[in-house]
Amino acid sequence: MAEGKVIPTRDSFGRLQDGTEISRFTFKNKNNITVRIINYGGIVTDILVPDKNGKVVDINLGFDDIKGYEARHPYFGAICGRVANRIAGGKFTLDGKEYQLAVNNGPNHLHGGVKGFDKMVWKARVDDDTLVLTYVSPDGEEHYPGELTVEVRYRLTNENELVIDYTATTTKATPINLTNHAYFNLAGQGYPNIDDHVLWIDAYTYTPLDQNIIPTGVITSVEGTAYDLRTPTRLGDRLKYVNNGKGYDINFCVGGQLGKLTRVASLEHPPSGRKMEVFTTEPGIQCYTGCNMATGVFGKGGVEYQKFASVCLETQHYANSVNQPNFPNTILRPGETYRHTTVYKFGLTA
Ligand code: BGC
């Protein structure tokens, strides 16, 4: 084993209903952090991290077996694409041609459509300390143009970083927006609330929404609003003031230079001392605190997941960018390479 690197091991995570065997990859670093990922949906199934007393719990919502992930669920731990987040009406015009994508969330297209990247079996190989997942999305899949070849590289370092590198190329111009949709609760998955979590997001602006949960197109200051998280804020004190008590489900325009890996958010849980920092090359974070979580979702260990009991920090481009010329570009053209890196770094509060 190479010095200082965390080499993943592979085992079976069972079979899909059609008999396809799913592989699971386990990374365990020298600080007792374990991350497990499957090649179904590129899903991060487990993130086990110690607290200030060394007690290890899983901070990532999900299921114990493949059956749970194959059933309908809110994208736990999954890679979302071809375009994560919403596209208004599932419609867009590109180079003079109109496209109508699958509509799967009220009037909108969400997280890649009816069968997004979260439900695909990805080709998997281990390259030294990296799990390399590839998926070739055919021309016309969910009515998107062009064959898109996507590679997602996952690794865990001994500096406690879960590094996710995304690249993609296409045969025709297409919108693209990839993210990972992990749901975190630093008290442990299944804990019934996130009140004691302290969230910081380095965003001076955000994108307000219309009644269909689509950005109006305006990029506006967080100053004086419940979206100002530039000072670390205890969620239990804040969530009741956000969106009539529904909590966060919105895009923050994060600081940093587009394409440059920048520390843009942190989530801390003072009672356990667990902490997570987020670094990304992306211009946005969709912060989602679980307001749409359905009842009757039983996760790991049979625990029923509650609304408002987890935080997603989905690094990505802004929702509906393909229809908003003033938002950063999401069109990938033949000959170009889409690149996105996000790092979730785990640790202890000072
Ligand atoms: C969206 C939410 C949605 C959730 C699960 C988030 O990215 O912003 O509106 O309910 O994903 O689909």
XYZ file of N, CA and C in Angstrom, residues 12-171:
480
model
N -19.383 -6.875 -2.476
C -20.671 -6.835 -3.169
C -21.698 -6.138 -2.286
N -22.571 -5.339 -2.915
C -23.665 -4.695 -2.171
C -25.000 -5.319 -2.578
N -24.940 -6.520 -3.124
C -26.170 -7.213 -3.512
C -26.537 -6.953 -4.960
N -27.741 -7.370 -5.297
C -28.173 -7.291 -6.693
C -29.417 -6.443 -6.855
N -29.488 -5.742 -7.992
C -30.715 -5.033 -8.371
C -31.774 -6.071 -8.724
N -33.015 -5.617 -8.836
C -34.097 -6.550 -9.182
C -33.836 -7.283 -10.491
N -33.127 -6.620 -11.424
C -32.852 -7.290 -12.710
C -31.625 -8.207 -12.643
N -31.067 -8.367 -11.443
C -29.957 -9.313 -11.265
C -28.575 -8.689 -11.329
N -28.494 -7.405 -11.725
C -27.174 -6.763 -11.839
C -26.527 -6.654 -10.454
N -25.300 -7.126 -10.370
C -24.604 -7.050 -9.084
C -24.016 -5.646 -8.894
N -24.195 -5.104 -7.711
C -23.685 -3.768 -7.394
C -22.469 -3.913 -6.473
N -21.426 -3.155 -6.802
C -20.203 -3.201 -5.993
C -20.196 -2.068 -4.988
N -19.559 -2.363 -3.867
C -19.384 -1.330 -2.842
C -17.888 -1.162 -2.594
N -17.474 0.083 -2.439
C -16.053 0.402 -2.241
C -15.915 1.066 -0.878
N -14.964 0.588 -0.092
C -14.790 1.099 1.269
C -13.423 1.744 1.408
N -13.436 2.983 1.846
C -12.200 3.703 2.174
C -12.153 3.833 3.692
N -11.018 3.499 4.279
C -10.873 3.727 5.722
C -9.539 4.411 5.955
N -9.553 5.588 6.549
C -8.271 6.285 6.705
C -7.695 6.087 8.098
N -6.515 6.651 8.318
C -5.800 6.369 9.577
C -6.440 7.071 10.770
N -7.385 7.966 10.530
C -8.062 8.673 11.625
C -9.441 8.107 11.931
N -9.642 6.845 11.504
C -10.881 6.143 11.829
C -12.107 6.701 11.099
N -11.884 7.290 9.935
C -12.994 7.742 9.092
C -13.205 6.702 8.002
N -14.470 6.305 7.822
C -14.799 5.307 6.799
C -15.825 5.904 5.847
N -15.576 5.760 4.549
C -16.541 6.203 3.531
C -16.810 5.013 2.618
N -18.102 4.768 2.386
C -18.465 3.686 1.460
C -19.281 4.252 0.303
N -19.004 3.743 -0.888
C -19.639 4.245 -2.112
C -20.012 3.050 -2.973
N -21.181 3.113 -3.601
C -21.583 2.029 -4.502
C -21.627 2.541 -5.945
N -21.569 1.598 -6.892
C -21.584 2.032 -8.295
C -22.999 2.139 -8.835
N -24.027 2.011 -7.971
C -25.397 2.357 -8.356
C -25.585 3.825 -7.994
N -25.769 4.683 -9.003
C -25.967 6.114 -8.759
C -24.749 6.834 -8.217
N -23.598 6.135 -8.133
C -22.410 6.751 -7.526
C -22.702 7.180 -6.099
N -23.561 6.419 -5.430
C -24.090 6.837 -4.119
C -23.063 6.639 -2.999
N -22.878 7.688 -2.220
C -22.095 7.596 -0.981
C -23.064 7.039 0.052
N -22.847 5.788 0.456
C -23.810 5.150 1.370
C -23.513 5.453 2.828
N -22.244 5.563 3.191
C -21.882 5.750 4.600
C -20.706 6.703 4.750
N -20.783 7.526 5.790
C -19.628 8.357 6.185
C -19.536 8.257 7.707
N -18.591 7.466 8.175
C -18.451 7.258 9.620
C -17.320 8.122 10.130
N -17.644 8.989 11.095
C -16.608 9.888 11.635
C -16.674 9.938 13.154
N -15.513 10.050 13.793
C -15.493 10.117 15.261
C -15.913 11.496 15.778
N -16.412 11.524 17.008
C -16.674 12.803 17.682
C -15.468 13.156 18.545
N -15.605 14.170 19.394
C -14.466 14.644 20.191
C -13.972 13.598 21.189
N -14.831 12.587 21.508
C -14.402 11.514 22.408
C -14.028 10.237 21.665
N -13.972 10.338 20.356
C -13.594 9.163 19.553
C -14.767 8.286 19.175
N -15.977 8.677 19.589
C -17.151 7.849 19.268
C -17.523 8.037 17.793
N -17.593 6.900 17.097
C -17.826 6.955 15.652
C -19.309 6.735 15.354
N -19.896 7.654 14.572
C -21.252 7.413 14.052
C -21.271 7.738 12.563
N -22.330 7.250 11.927
C -22.546 7.505 10.499
C -23.334 8.808 10.372
N -22.768 9.792 9.692
C -23.406 11.113 9.594
C -24.158 11.317 8.274
N -24.319 10.247 7.514
C -24.855 10.335 6.142
C -26.129 9.497 6.020
N -27.250 10.125 5.687
C -28.513 9.400 5.578
C -28.494 8.441 4.387
N -29.192 7.307 4.551
C -29.239 6.327 3.464
C -29.872 5.038 3.940
N -29.564 3.966 3.225
C -30.197 2.677 3.510
C -29.145 1.601 3.778
N -29.608 0.511 4.400
C -28.701 -0.598 4.698
C -28.455 -1.492 3.494
N -29.394 -1.468 2.531
C -29.225 -2.408 1.409
C -29.651 -1.774 0.083
N -29.357 -2.487 -0.971
C -29.601 -1.966 -2.324
C -31.087 -1.778 -2.593
N -31.912 -2.590 -1.965
C -33.372 -2.470 -2.129
C -33.847 -1.056 -1.804
N -33.330 -0.510 -0.700
C -33.705 0.841 -0.283
C -33.361 1.865 -1.341
N -32.170 1.718 -1.912
C -31.736 2.697 -2.918
C -32.450 2.509 -4.252
N -32.857 1.273 -4.549
C -33.524 1.036 -5.834
C -34.973 1.533 -5.796
N -35.550 1.606 -4.584
C -36.901 2.165 -4.439
C -36.801 3.692 -4.533
N -37.959 4.355 -4.567
C -37.969 5.814 -4.659
C -37.401 6.421 -3.381
N -36.464 7.340 -3.517
C -35.908 8.018 -2.346
C -35.403 9.382 -2.795
N -35.180 10.293 -1.843
C -34.843 11.667 -2.262
C -33.359 11.875 -2.583
N -32.809 10.984 -3.395
C -31.441 11.155 -3.930
C -30.370 11.053 -2.849
N -30.610 10.258 -1.806
C -29.614 10.119 -0.735
C -28.232 9.799 -1.307
N -27.261 10.644 -1.026
C -25.854 10.388 -1.351
C -25.510 10.298 -2.824
N -26.474 10.574 -3.704
C -26.310 10.221 -5.122
C -25.673 11.326 -5.962
N -25.106 10.899 -7.082
C -24.686 11.845 -8.125
C -25.942 12.224 -8.902
N -26.217 13.518 -8.980
C -27.369 13.989 -9.750
C -26.892 14.575 -11.073
N -27.584 14.260 -12.142
C -27.284 14.770 -13.475
C -28.255 14.156 -14.458
N -28.210 14.493 -15.717
C -27.270 15.356 -16.402
C -27.320 16.789 -15.883
N -28.520 17.282 -15.533
C -28.591 18.599 -14.898
C -29.260 18.450 -13.541
N -28.466 18.626 -12.483
C -29.010 18.632 -11.128
C -29.851 19.892 -10.947
N -30.799 19.818 -10.001
C -31.697 20.927 -9.680
C -32.743 21.112 -10.798
N -33.481 22.205 -10.718
C -34.666 22.336 -11.588
C -34.389 23.080 -12.895
N -35.093 22.636 -13.941
C -35.174 23.388 -15.202
C -36.662 23.696 -15.386
N -36.984 24.992 -15.502
C -38.385 25.414 -15.560
C -39.115 24.755 -16.725
N -40.187 24.060 -16.408
C -40.996 23.413 -17.443
C -40.248 22.320 -18.203
N -39.025 22.029 -17.787
C -38.193 21.063 -18.512
C -37.802 21.555 -19.902
N -37.921 22.863 -20.106
C -37.710 23.420 -21.464
C -36.468 24.290 -21.531
N -35.828 24.267 -22.690
C -34.778 25.248 -22.955
C -34.538 25.323 -24.459
N -33.909 26.412 -24.884
C -33.549 26.588 -26.286
C -32.033 26.690 -26.353
N -31.447 25.889 -27.242
C -29.988 25.889 -27.365
C -29.629 25.946 -28.849
N -28.841 26.929 -29.223
C -28.446 27.147 -30.618
C -29.676 27.153 -31.535
N -30.739 27.787 -31.071
C -31.938 27.958 -31.894
C -32.897 26.786 -31.887
N -32.528 25.705 -31.196
C -33.397 24.534 -31.162
C -34.061 24.409 -29.790
N -35.365 24.112 -29.792
C -36.075 23.945 -28.517
C -36.018 22.500 -28.059
N -35.845 22.329 -26.765
C -35.825 20.985 -26.184
C -36.894 20.895 -25.102
N -37.559 19.748 -25.036
C -38.503 19.475 -23.944
C -38.016 18.219 -23.235
N -37.524 18.407 -22.023
C -37.018 17.273 -21.247
C -38.163 16.614 -20.482
N -37.867 15.478 -19.911
C -38.820 14.805 -19.017
C -39.162 15.754 -17.874
N -40.437 15.771 -17.481
C -40.892 16.598 -16.359
C -41.235 15.645 -15.212
N -40.564 15.795 -14.078
C -40.722 14.811 -13.002
C -40.905 15.431 -11.632
N -41.117 16.775 -11.571
C -41.275 17.434 -10.274
C -42.259 18.591 -10.460
N -43.546 18.320 -10.258
C -44.553 19.325 -10.595
C -44.377 19.673 -12.062
N -44.327 20.969 -12.388
C -44.183 21.342 -13.800
C -42.734 21.279 -14.295
N -41.798 20.900 -13.421
C -40.370 21.066 -13.730
C -39.618 19.753 -13.933
N -38.440 19.903 -14.495
C -37.466 18.815 -14.603
C -36.556 18.934 -13.382
N -36.334 17.841 -12.664
C -35.494 17.885 -11.453
C -34.450 16.769 -11.489
N -33.202 17.138 -11.197
C -32.121 16.166 -10.992
C -32.003 15.141 -12.132
N -32.155 15.641 -13.376
C -31.870 14.767 -14.525
C -33.063 14.032 -15.082
N -34.236 14.169 -14.439
C -35.443 13.590 -15.036
C -35.892 12.308 -14.373
N -36.690 11.535 -15.120
C -37.324 10.333 -14.553
C -36.248 9.316 -14.163
N -35.273 9.129 -15.047
C -34.166 8.220 -14.713
C -32.863 8.995 -14.876
N -32.473 9.633 -13.798
C -31.247 10.430 -13.814
C -30.020 9.584 -13.497
N -28.890 10.239 -13.386
C -27.623 9.530 -13.141
C -27.623 8.802 -11.790
N -28.502 9.249 -10.878
C -28.624 8.628 -9.552
C -29.174 7.212 -9.624
N -29.792 6.856 -10.773
C -30.395 5.519 -10.901
C -29.636 4.654 -11.904
N -28.468 5.101 -12.335
C -27.705 4.352 -13.328
C -26.641 3.480 -12.650
N -26.336 2.385 -13.319
C -25.215 1.558 -12.867
C -23.974 2.106 -13.565
N -23.026 2.579 -12.789
C -21.803 3.171 -13.332
C -20.727 2.087 -13.433
N -19.866 2.204 -14.443
C -18.694 1.317 -14.545
C -17.720 1.741 -13.468
N -17.148 0.781 -12.759
C -16.281 1.156 -11.641
C -14.921 0.484 -11.758
N -13.880 1.258 -11.432
C -12.538 0.654 -11.297
C -11.782 1.427 -10.227
N -10.819 0.743 -9.632
C -9.984 1.420 -8.648
C -8.663 1.749 -9.312
N -8.268 3.022 -9.226
C -6.994 3.462 -9.773
C -6.193 4.009 -8.596
N -5.312 3.172 -8.056
C -4.507 3.549 -6.894
C -5.431 3.916 -5.718
N -5.466 5.175 -5.300
C -6.297 5.557 -4.146
C -7.663 6.100 -4.572
N -8.020 5.922 -5.851
C -9.209 6.587 -6.383
C -10.212 5.584 -6.930
N -11.465 5.786 -6.581
C -12.549 5.034 -7.206
C -12.987 5.838 -8.432
N -12.889 5.223 -9.602
C -13.246 5.914 -10.843
C -14.564 5.335 -11.343
N -15.577 6.171 -11.419
C -16.887 5.752 -11.913
C -17.119 6.421 -13.265
N -17.550 5.641 -14.248
C -17.854 6.259 -15.548
C -19.254 5.872 -15.993
N -19.871 6.811 -16.672
C -21.197 6.568 -17.228
C -21.294 7.289 -18.567
N -21.765 6.578 -19.582
C -21.978 7.198 -20.893
C -23.484 7.381 -21.070
N -23.893 8.638 -21.072
C -25.314 8.978 -21.197
C -25.625 9.124 -22.688
N -26.486 8.246 -23.219
C -26.718 8.272 -24.674
C -27.333 9.583 -25.155
N -27.089 9.898 -26.418
C -27.730 11.041 -27.097
C -29.242 10.841 -26.977
N -29.946 11.832 -26.448
C -31.408 11.744 -26.346
C -31.911 11.232 -25.008
N -31.003 10.799 -24.122
C -31.460 10.298 -22.823
C -32.204 11.404 -22.065
N -33.406 11.127 -21.609
C -34.278 12.125 -20.958
C -34.449 13.349 -21.874
N -34.222 13.132 -23.175
C -34.346 14.160 -24.247
C -33.242 15.210 -24.229
N -32.133 14.904 -23.606
C -30.962 15.800 -23.675
C -30.187 15.539 -24.969
N -29.591 16.597 -25.543
C -28.796 16.393 -26.767
C -27.375 15.890 -26.476
N -26.901 15.022 -27.347
C -25.497 14.613 -27.298
C -25.220 13.437 -26.378
N -24.240 12.635 -26.813
C -23.760 11.556 -25.941
C -22.766 12.176 -24.971
N -23.028 12.017 -23.692
C -22.200 12.647 -22.661
C -21.428 11.556 -21.929
N -20.105 11.671 -21.918
C -19.279 10.701 -21.184
C -18.838 11.356 -19.881
N -19.247 10.758 -18.768
C -19.012 11.361 -17.451
C -18.074 10.485 -16.636
N -17.142 11.121 -15.961
C -16.262 10.403 -15.026
C -16.330 11.092 -13.675
N -16.575 10.312 -12.639
C -16.566 10.844 -11.272
C -15.495 10.077 -10.509
N -14.554 10.807 -9.930
C -13.446 10.187 -9.196
C -13.596 10.521 -7.721
N -13.699 9.497 -6.892
C -13.834 9.677 -5.449
C -12.550 9.217 -4.770
N -12.067 9.991 -3.786
C -11.011 9.464 -2.917
C -11.144 10.056 -1.522
N -10.587 9.338 -0.541
C -10.554 9.821 0.847
C -9.085 9.959 1.215
N -8.735 11.097 1.794
C -7.328 11.286 2.155
C -7.136 11.074 3.659
N -5.875 10.973 4.055
C -5.570 10.896 5.493
C -5.659 12.267 6.157
N -5.951 13.295 5.350
C -6.268 14.629 5.903
C -7.782 14.762 6.073
N -8.485 13.641 5.976
C -9.943 13.581 6.231
C -10.789 14.284 5.178
N -10.277 14.312 3.950
C -11.032 14.942 2.872
C -11.650 13.877 1.974
N -12.945 14.009 1.744
C -13.598 13.233 0.698
C -13.575 14.117 -0.542
N -12.760 13.702 -1.523
C -12.544 14.526 -2.720
C -13.379 13.940 -3.862
N -14.161 14.791 -4.509
C -14.968 14.344 -5.654
C -14.584 15.195 -6.861
N -14.021 14.538 -7.885
C -13.653 15.213 -9.131
C -14.584 14.728 -10.233
N -15.222 15.662 -10.889
C -16.127 15.332 -11.987
C -15.534 15.858 -13.294
N -15.579 15.043 -14.352
C -15.257 15.548 -15.688
C -16.282 14.972 -16.669
N -16.487 15.676 -17.782
C -17.411 15.169 -18.799
C -17.079 15.780 -20.146
N -17.376 15.010 -21.196
C -17.252 15.511 -22.571
C -18.521 15.110 -23.328
N -18.795 15.824 -24.413
C -20.048 15.590 -25.134
C -19.839 15.593 -26.643
N -20.783 14.936 -27.343
C -20.718 14.943 -28.815
C -21.549 16.076 -29.419
